[in-house]
mmCIF file of C-alpha atoms in Angstrom:
data_model
loop_
_atom_site.group_PDB
_atom_site.id
_atom_site.type_symbol
_atom_site.label_atom_id
_atom_site.label_comp_id
_atom_site.label_asym_id
_atom_site.label_seq_id
_atom_site.Cartn_x
_atom_site.Cartn_y
_atom_site.Cartn_z
ATOM 1 C CA MET A 1 0.194 -0.617 0.067
ATOM 2 C CA SER A 2 3.074 2.298 0.938
ATOM 3 C CA ASP A 3 3.668 2.474 -3.000
ATOM 4 C CA LEU A 4 0.084 4.077 -3.935
ATOM 5 C CA LEU A 5 0.784 6.704 -1.141
ATOM 6 C CA ARG A 6 0.572 10.593 -2.293
ATOM 7 C CA PRO A 7 1.294 13.705 -0.949
ATOM 8 C CA ALA A 8 -1.174 15.916 -0.931
ATOM 9 C CA ALA A 9 -2.063 19.499 -1.304
ATOM 10 C CA PHE A 10 -4.800 20.950 0.667
ATOM 11 C CA LEU A 11 -6.063 24.200 -0.273
ATOM 12 C CA ASP A 12 -8.683 26.481 0.505
ATOM 13 C CA ARG A 13 -11.147 28.199 -2.383
ATOM 14 C CA ASP A 14 -11.976 31.915 -1.515
ATOM 15 C CA GLY A 15 -8.931 33.568 -1.042
ATOM 16 C CA VAL A 16 -6.532 31.492 -2.680
ATOM 17 C CA LEU A 17 -8.786 30.032 -5.544
ATOM 18 C CA ASN A 18 -10.916 33.043 -6.297
ATOM 19 C CA LEU A 19 -10.831 36.357 -5.193
ATOM 20 C CA ASP A 20 -13.396 36.199 -1.974
ATOM 21 C CA ILE A 21 -16.159 38.325 -1.577
ATOM 22 C CA GLY A 22 -17.775 36.808 0.855
ATOM 23 C CA TYR A 23 -20.647 34.007 0.465
ATOM 24 C CA ALA A 24 -20.066 33.557 -3.600
ATOM 25 C CA HIS A 25 -21.911 30.128 -4.260
ATOM 26 C CA ARG A 26 -22.807 31.011 -7.936
ATOM 27 C CA PRO A 27 -20.703 30.722 -10.934
ATOM 28 C CA GLU A 28 -20.665 34.361 -12.242
ATOM 29 C CA GLN A 29 -19.591 35.520 -8.732
ATOM 30 C CA ILE A 30 -15.894 33.637 -9.104
ATOM 31 C CA VAL A 31 -13.654 35.981 -10.091
ATOM 32 C CA TRP A 32 -10.457 33.325 -10.271
ATOM 33 C CA LEU A 33 -6.903 34.337 -8.974
ATOM 34 C CA PRO A 34 -4.126 34.758 -11.593
ATOM 35 C CA ASN A 35 -2.615 30.839 -12.622
ATOM 36 C CA VAL A 36 -5.067 29.110 -10.829
ATOM 37 C CA SER A 37 -4.649 26.596 -13.410
ATOM 38 C CA SER A 38 -1.930 26.553 -13.948
ATOM 39 C CA ALA A 39 -1.015 25.652 -10.045
ATOM 40 C CA ILE A 40 -3.758 23.013 -10.225
ATOM 41 C CA ARG A 41 -1.406 21.388 -13.112
ATOM 42 C CA TYR A 42 1.614 21.770 -11.150
ATOM 43 C CA LEU A 43 0.603 19.698 -8.940
ATOM 44 C CA ASN A 44 -1.860 17.473 -10.023
ATOM 45 C CA GLU A 45 1.819 17.305 -13.304
ATOM 46 C CA ALA A 46 4.165 17.016 -9.791
ATOM 47 C CA GLY A 47 2.027 13.526 -9.010
ATOM 48 C CA TYR A 48 -0.194 14.860 -5.966
ATOM 49 C CA TYR A 49 -3.662 14.927 -5.140
ATOM 50 C CA VAL A 50 -5.897 18.468 -4.743
ATOM 51 C CA PHE A 51 -8.157 18.721 -2.815
ATOM 52 C CA VAL A 52 -10.349 21.400 -1.685
ATOM 53 C CA VAL A 53 -11.384 21.956 1.513
ATOM 54 C CA THR A 54 -13.746 24.946 2.285
ATOM 55 C CA ASN A 55 -15.511 26.295 5.546
ATOM 56 C CA GLN A 56 -19.242 27.062 3.854
ATOM 57 C CA ALA A 57 -20.764 30.020 6.341
ATOM 58 C CA GLY A 58 -23.281 31.088 4.212
ATOM 59 C CA VAL A 59 -25.476 27.918 4.251
ATOM 60 C CA ALA A 60 -25.917 27.716 7.659
ATOM 61 C CA ARG A 61 -26.364 31.519 7.352
ATOM 62 C CA GLY A 62 -29.712 31.165 5.576
ATOM 63 C CA TYR A 63 -27.490 32.863 1.478
ATOM 64 C CA TYR A 64 -27.933 29.439 -0.644
ATOM 65 C CA ASP A 65 -28.443 25.901 -0.049
ATOM 66 C CA GLU A 66 -25.940 23.004 0.540
ATOM 67 C CA ALA A 67 -26.756 22.817 -3.817
ATOM 68 C CA ALA A 68 -25.730 25.909 -4.735
ATOM 69 C CA VAL A 69 -22.084 24.548 -3.222
ATOM 70 C CA GLN A 70 -22.440 21.635 -4.534
ATOM 71 C CA THR A 71 -23.925 22.964 -8.158
ATOM 72 C CA LEU A 72 -20.493 25.341 -7.568
ATOM 73 C CA HIS A 73 -18.181 22.496 -7.009
ATOM 74 C CA VAL A 74 -19.326 20.972 -10.516
ATOM 75 C CA TRP A 75 -19.060 24.531 -12.509
ATOM 76 C CA MET A 76 -14.849 25.139 -11.066
ATOM 77 C CA GLN A 77 -13.963 21.690 -11.757
ATOM 78 C CA GLU A 78 -14.981 21.830 -15.888
ATOM 79 C CA GLN A 79 -13.219 25.764 -16.148
ATOM 80 C CA LEU A 80 -10.291 23.824 -14.427
ATOM 81 C CA ARG A 81 -10.746 20.863 -16.570
ATOM 82 C CA GLN A 82 -10.015 22.989 -19.940
ATOM 83 C CA ASP A 83 -7.302 24.159 -18.743
ATOM 84 C CA GLY A 84 -5.782 20.514 -18.195
ATOM 85 C CA ALA A 85 -5.977 20.497 -14.521
ATOM 86 C CA HIS A 86 -8.015 19.200 -12.176
ATOM 87 C CA VAL A 87 -9.142 18.562 -8.591
ATOM 88 C CA ASP A 88 -9.291 15.030 -6.501
ATOM 89 C CA ASP A 89 -12.482 15.913 -3.935
ATOM 90 C CA TRP A 90 -13.747 18.567 -2.232
ATOM 91 C CA ARG A 91 -14.744 18.573 1.332
ATOM 92 C CA TYR A 92 -17.452 21.980 2.455
ATOM 93 C CA CYS A 93 -18.162 22.745 5.908
ATOM 94 C CA PRO A 94 -21.992 23.817 5.534
ATOM 95 C CA TYR A 95 -22.107 24.219 9.851
ATOM 96 C CA HIS A 96 -21.413 27.472 11.679
ATOM 97 C CA PRO A 97 -22.084 27.780 16.126
ATOM 98 C CA ASP A 98 -24.394 31.390 14.939
ATOM 99 C CA GLY A 99 -25.998 30.502 12.140
ATOM 100 C CA THR A 100 -30.157 31.603 10.978
ATOM 101 C CA VAL A 101 -30.657 28.234 9.733
ATOM 102 C CA VAL A 102 -30.940 25.807 12.919
ATOM 103 C CA ALA A 103 -30.658 22.376 10.809
ATOM 104 C CA TYR A 104 -26.599 24.099 10.599
ATOM 105 C CA ARG A 105 -26.826 25.845 13.416
ATOM 106 C CA ARG A 106 -24.014 23.686 15.584
ATOM 107 C CA ASP A 107 -19.884 24.380 16.362
ATOM 108 C CA ASP A 108 -18.608 21.166 14.009
ATOM 109 C CA ASP A 109 -15.327 19.042 13.827
ATOM 110 C CA TRP A 110 -14.796 19.787 10.649
ATOM 111 C CA ARG A 111 -15.322 23.588 10.738
ATOM 112 C CA LYS A 112 -11.772 25.254 10.429
ATOM 113 C CA PRO A 113 -10.035 25.473 12.595
ATOM 114 C CA SER A 114 -10.744 21.749 13.490
ATOM 115 C CA PRO A 115 -9.094 19.423 10.709
ATOM 116 C CA GLY A 116 -12.052 17.774 10.272
ATOM 117 C CA MET A 117 -12.156 17.674 6.257
ATOM 118 C CA ILE A 118 -8.618 17.003 6.107
ATOM 119 C CA LEU A 119 -8.781 14.099 8.240
ATOM 120 C CA ASP A 120 -11.732 12.297 6.256
ATOM 121 C CA LEU A 121 -9.881 12.976 3.362
ATOM 122 C CA ALA A 122 -7.119 11.441 4.878
ATOM 123 C CA ARG A 123 -9.428 8.309 5.616
ATOM 124 C CA CYS A 124 -11.100 8.481 1.669
ATOM 125 C CA TRP A 125 -7.862 8.792 0.063
ATOM 126 C CA PRO A 126 -3.511 7.426 0.109
ATOM 127 C CA ILE A 127 -2.501 9.942 1.639
ATOM 128 C CA ASP A 128 1.596 10.509 2.753
ATOM 129 C CA MET A 129 0.733 12.595 5.493
ATOM 130 C CA ALA A 130 4.438 13.382 6.116
ATOM 131 C CA GLY A 131 4.460 15.416 2.589
ATOM 132 C CA SER A 132 1.447 17.698 2.113
ATOM 133 C CA PHE A 133 0.580 20.735 3.361
ATOM 134 C CA LEU A 134 -2.493 23.272 2.992
ATOM 135 C CA ILE A 135 -2.748 26.253 1.580
ATOM 136 C CA GLY A 136 -4.937 29.145 2.765
ATOM 137 C CA ASP A 137 -5.586 32.708 3.131
ATOM 138 C CA ARG A 138 -6.875 32.917 7.249
ATOM 139 C CA ALA A 139 -5.455 32.343 10.117
ATOM 140 C CA SER A 140 -8.027 29.408 11.209
ATOM 141 C CA ASP A 141 -6.362 26.902 7.890
ATOM 142 C CA LEU A 142 -2.396 27.192 9.504
ATOM 143 C CA GLU A 143 -4.486 25.930 12.792
ATOM 144 C CA ALA A 144 -6.445 22.869 10.911
ATOM 145 C CA ALA A 145 -3.494 21.952 8.601
ATOM 146 C CA ALA A 146 -2.060 21.972 12.364
ATOM 147 C CA ALA A 147 -4.438 19.897 13.559
ATOM 148 C CA ALA A 148 -3.668 17.553 10.520
ATOM 149 C CA GLY A 149 0.242 16.581 11.201
ATOM 150 C CA ILE A 150 0.778 18.207 7.970
ATOM 151 C CA LYS A 151 2.214 22.057 7.060
ATOM 152 C CA GLY A 152 0.131 24.914 6.698
ATOM 153 C CA HIS A 153 0.628 28.158 4.146
ATOM 154 C CA LEU A 154 -0.934 31.438 3.481
ATOM 155 C CA ALA A 155 -1.428 31.565 0.255
ATOM 156 C CA ASN A 156 1.645 33.674 -1.014
ATOM 157 C CA ALA A 157 0.689 37.308 -2.484
ATOM 158 C CA ALA A 158 2.986 36.333 -5.804
ATOM 159 C CA GLY A 159 0.524 33.956 -6.753
ATOM 160 C CA LEU A 160 -0.476 30.411 -6.012
ATOM 161 C CA LEU A 161 1.825 28.699 -8.694
ATOM 162 C CA ASP A 162 5.408 30.313 -7.790
ATOM 163 C CA GLN A 163 4.092 29.068 -3.807
ATOM 164 C CA VAL A 164 2.989 25.494 -5.318
ATOM 165 C CA ARG A 165 6.358 25.814 -7.604
ATOM 166 C CA HIS A 166 8.342 26.285 -4.083
ATOM 167 C CA LEU A 167 7.057 23.600 -1.821
ATOM 168 C CA THR A 168 7.564 21.250 -3.892
ATOM 169 C CA SER A 169 10.502 21.904 -4.480
ATOM 170 C CA ASP A 170 11.174 20.762 -1.656
ATOM 171 C CA ARG A 171 10.146 17.365 -2.187
ATOM 172 C CA SER A 172 12.891 16.609 -4.934
ATOM 173 C CA LYS A 173 15.433 17.153 -3.257
#
């Protein structure tokens, strides 16, 4: 089984893949950040799994439903595939302790800074956690990475492609 293990890049969505406008849930709201598809394609070609882990409190706040999140992720995947890139799996947390939708008003171990989404992916995929990392745009992302036992990095102003090239170059040494 160890031959099947591959490192993973866990990516937050809003603020890492797309401009964080607050509660984006429709394709027309997505403004891709520069070189995102190139960065994901680079990770794909370098042998990394690519996972998106995103808090989606807009569900708990009643701004949109889970179907909207899933539909958006399908659309995002289609856009990435047009550029020869793909995300291997997606996780989102619809819960928030201050939610207005009762069914989603709770704290949950999938909600970052808890590591639940990362750990769930680690149970479902043969991931080399020691070689894996997370890129996020908030301290809660870094806390989730640390709690899952992987390295966490804030999104780099130079762009995702330069950042993943740098992070994966360490692996080849």
